[in-house]
Coordinates of N, CA and C in Angstrom, one line a residue:
M1 N 90.4 100.3 130.7 CA 90.1 101.2 129.6 C 88.6 101.3 129.5
Q2 N 88.2 102.5 129.1 CA 86.8 102.8 129.1 C 86.4 103.6 127.8
V3 N 85.3 103.3 127.2 CA 84.9 104.0 126.0 C 83.4 104.3 126.2
L4 N 83.1 105.5 125.9 CA 81.7 106.0 126.1 C 80.9 105.8 124.8
V5 N 79.7 105.2 124.9 CA 78.8 105.0 123.7 C 77.9 106.2 123.7
R6 N 77.9 107.0 122.6 CA 77.1 108.2 122.5 C 76.0 107.9 121.5
D7 N 74.8 108.2 121.8 CA 73.6 108.1 121.0 C 73.4 106.7 120.5
N8 N 73.7 105.7 121.3 CA 73.6 104.3 121.0 C 74.4 103.9 119.7
N9 N 75.4 104.6 119.5 CA 76.3 104.4 118.3 C 77.4 103.4 118.7
V10 N 77.1 102.1 118.6 CA 78.0 101.1 119.1 C 79.2 100.9 118.1
E11 N 78.9 101.1 116.8 CA 80.0 101.0 115.8 C 81.1 102.0 116.0
Q12 N 80.7 103.2 116.3 CA 81.7 104.3 116.6 C 82.5 103.9 117.8
A13 N 81.8 103.5 118.9 CA 82.5 103.1 120.1 C 83.5 102.0 119.9
L14 N 83.1 101.0 119.1 CA 84.0 99.9 118.8 C 85.2 100.4 118.0
R15 N 85.0 101.3 117.1 CA 86.2 101.9 116.4 C 87.1 102.6 117.3
V16 N 86.5 103.4 118.3 CA 87.4 104.1 119.2 C 88.1 103.1 120.1
L17 N 87.4 102.1 120.6 CA 88.1 101.0 121.4 C 89.2 100.4 120.7
K18 N 89.0 100.0 119.4 CA 90.0 99.4 118.6 C 91.2 100.3 118.5
K19 N 91.0 101.6 118.3 CA 92.1 102.5 118.1 C 92.9 102.6 119.4
K20 N 92.2 102.7 120.6 CA 92.9 102.7 121.9 C 93.7 101.5 122.1
L21 N 93.1 100.3 121.8 CA 93.9 99.1 122.0 C 95.1 99.0 121.1
Q22 N 94.9 99.5 119.9 CA 96.1 99.6 118.9 C 97.2 100.4 119.5
R23 N 96.8 101.6 120.0 CA 97.8 102.5 120.6 C 98.6 101.9 121.8
E24 N 97.8 101.1 122.6 CA 98.4 100.5 123.8 C 99.3 99.3 123.4
G25 N 99.2 98.8 122.2 CA 100.0 97.6 121.8 C 99.4 96.3 122.2
V26 N 98.1 96.3 122.5 CA 97.4 95.0 122.9 C 97.4 94.0 121.8
F27 N 97.1 94.4 120.5 CA 97.1 93.5 119.4 C 98.4 92.9 119.1
R28 N 99.5 93.7 119.2 CA 100.8 93.3 119.0 C 101.2 92.2 120.0
E29 N 100.9 92.5 121.3 CA 101.2 91.5 122.3 C 100.4 90.2 122.2
M30 N 99.2 90.3 121.8 CA 98.4 89.1 121.6 C 99.0 88.2 120.5
K31 N 99.4 88.9 119.4 CA 100.0 88.2 118.3 C 101.3 87.5 118.7
A32 N 102.1 88.2 119.6 CA 103.4 87.7 120.0 C 103.2 86.5 121.0
R33 N 102.1 86.5 121.7 CA 101.9 85.4 122.7 C 101.2 84.2 122.0
Q34 N 100.8 84.3 120.8 CA 100.2 83.1 120.1 C 101.1 82.0 120.0
A35 N 102.4 82.3 119.7 CA 103.4 81.2 119.5 C 104.6 81.5 120.4
F36 N 105.4 80.5 120.7 CA 106.6 80.7 121.5 C 107.6 81.5 120.6
E37 N 108.3 82.4 121.3 CA 109.4 83.1 120.6 C 110.7 82.7 121.3
K38 N 111.6 82.3 120.4 CA 112.9 81.9 121.0 C 113.6 83.1 121.6
P39 N 114.4 82.8 122.6 CA 115.1 83.9 123.3 C 116.0 84.7 122.3
S40 N 116.6 84.0 121.3 CA 117.5 84.7 120.4 C 116.7 85.6 119.5
E41 N 115.5 85.1 119.1 CA 114.6 85.9 118.2 C 114.0 87.1 119.0
K42 N 113.8 86.9 120.3 CA 113.3 88.0 121.1 C 114.3 89.1 121.3
R43 N 115.6 88.7 121.5 CA 116.7 89.7 121.6 C 116.8 90.4 120.3
A44 N 116.8 89.7 119.2 CA 116.9 90.4 117.9 C 115.8 91.4 117.6
R45 N 114.6 91.0 118.0 CA 113.4 91.8 117.8 C 113.5 93.1 118.7
E46 N 113.9 92.9 119.9 CA 114.0 94.0 120.9 C 115.1 95.0 120.4
K47 N 116.2 94.4 119.9 CA 117.3 95.2 119.4 C 116.9 96.1 118.2
A48 N 116.2 95.4 117.3 CA 115.7 96.1 116.1 C 114.7 97.2 116.5
E49 N 113.8 97.0 117.5 CA 112.9 98.0 118.0 C 113.6 99.2 118.6
A50 N 114.7 98.9 119.4 CA 115.5 99.9 120.0 C 116.2 100.8 118.9
I51 N 116.7 100.1 117.9 CA 117.3 100.9 116.8 C 116.3 101.8 116.1
R52 N 115.1 101.2 115.9 CA 114.1 102.0 115.2 C 113.7 103.2 116.0
R53 N 113.5 103.0 117.3 CA 113.2 104.1 118.2 C 114.2 105.2 118.2
S54 N 115.5 104.8 118.3 CA 116.6 105.7 118.4 C 116.7 106.5 117.1
R55 N 116.5 105.8 115.9 CA 116.5 106.5 114.6 C 115.4 107.5 114.5
K56 N 114.2 107.1 115.0 CA 113.1 108.0 114.9 C 113.3 109.2 115.8
L57 N 113.9 109.0 117.0 CA 114.2 110.1 117.9 C 115.2 111.1 117.3
A58 N 116.3 110.5 116.6 CA 117.3 111.3 116.0 C 116.7 112.1 114.8
R59 N 115.8 111.5 114.1 CA 115.2 112.1 112.9 C 114.3 113.3 113.4
K60 N 113.5 113.1 114.5 CA 112.7 114.2 115.0 C 113.6 115.3 115.6
Q61 N 114.7 115.0 116.2 CA 115.6 116.0 116.7 C 116.2 116.8 115.6
A62 N 116.6 116.1 114.5 CA 117.2 116.8 113.4 C 116.1 117.7 112.7
Q63 N 114.9 117.3 112.7 CA 113.8 118.1 112.1 C 113.6 119.4 113.0
R64 N 113.6 119.2 114.3 CA 113.5 120.4 115.2 C 114.6 121.4 115.0
E65 N 115.8 120.9 114.8 CA 117.0 121.7 114.7 C 117.1 122.3 113.3
G66 N 116.2 121.9 112.3 CA 116.2 122.4 111.0 C 117.2 121.8 110.1
L67 N 117.8 120.6 110.5 CA 118.8 119.9 109.6 C 118.1 119.1 108.6
L68 N 116.9 118.7 108.9 CA 116.0 117.9 107.9 C 114.7 118.6 107.7
P69 N 114.2 118.5 106.5 CA 112.9 119.2 106.3 C 111.8 118.5 107.0
A70 N 110.8 119.2 107.5 CA 109.7 118.7 108.2 C 108.8 117.8 107.3
P71 N 108.2 116.8 107.8 CA 107.3 116.0 106.9 C 106.2 116.8 106.4
K72 N 105.7 116.5 105.2 CA 104.6 117.2 104.6 C 103.3 116.8 105.3
K73 N 102.5 117.8 105.5 CA 101.2 117.6 106.2 C 100.3 117.0 105.2
K74 N 99.5 116.0 105.6 CA 98.5 115.4 104.7 C 97.3 116.4 104.7
V75 N 96.8 116.6 103.5 CA 95.6 117.5 103.3 C 94.4 116.6 103.1
I76 N 93.4 116.7 103.9 CA 92.2 115.9 103.8 C 91.2 116.7 103.1
A77 N 90.8 116.2 102.0 CA 89.7 116.9 101.2 C 88.4 116.4 101.7
R78 N 87.6 117.3 102.1 CA 86.3 117.0 102.7 C 85.2 117.2 101.7
A79 N 84.2 116.4 101.7 CA 83.0 116.6 100.8 C 82.3 117.8 101.2
P80 N 81.7 118.5 100.2 CA 80.9 119.7 100.5 C 79.7 119.4 101.4
A81 N 79.4 120.3 102.3 CA 78.3 120.1 103.2 C 77.0 119.9 102.5
R82 N 76.2 119.0 102.9 CA 74.8 118.8 102.4 C 73.9 119.8 103.1
G83 N 73.0 120.2 102.4 CA 72.0 121.1 103.1 C 71.1 121.8 102.3

């Protein structure tokens, strides 16, 4: 994984790196490896994740077909430009 630092702005590069690691699931895996997970707990967690994924997929499909309303877009209010 690689992050470019622009204009010596290390804070921004760290934010970008953290976001990339979050998307890859590195933090979740680190947390899971901190303690032993019983095989029964692992099966239950994986089953719950699979159910969540399938429900999300079905919801997206229903939205595409027009059976469900599309989620509302978030409006980001920006501060007026200084100048």
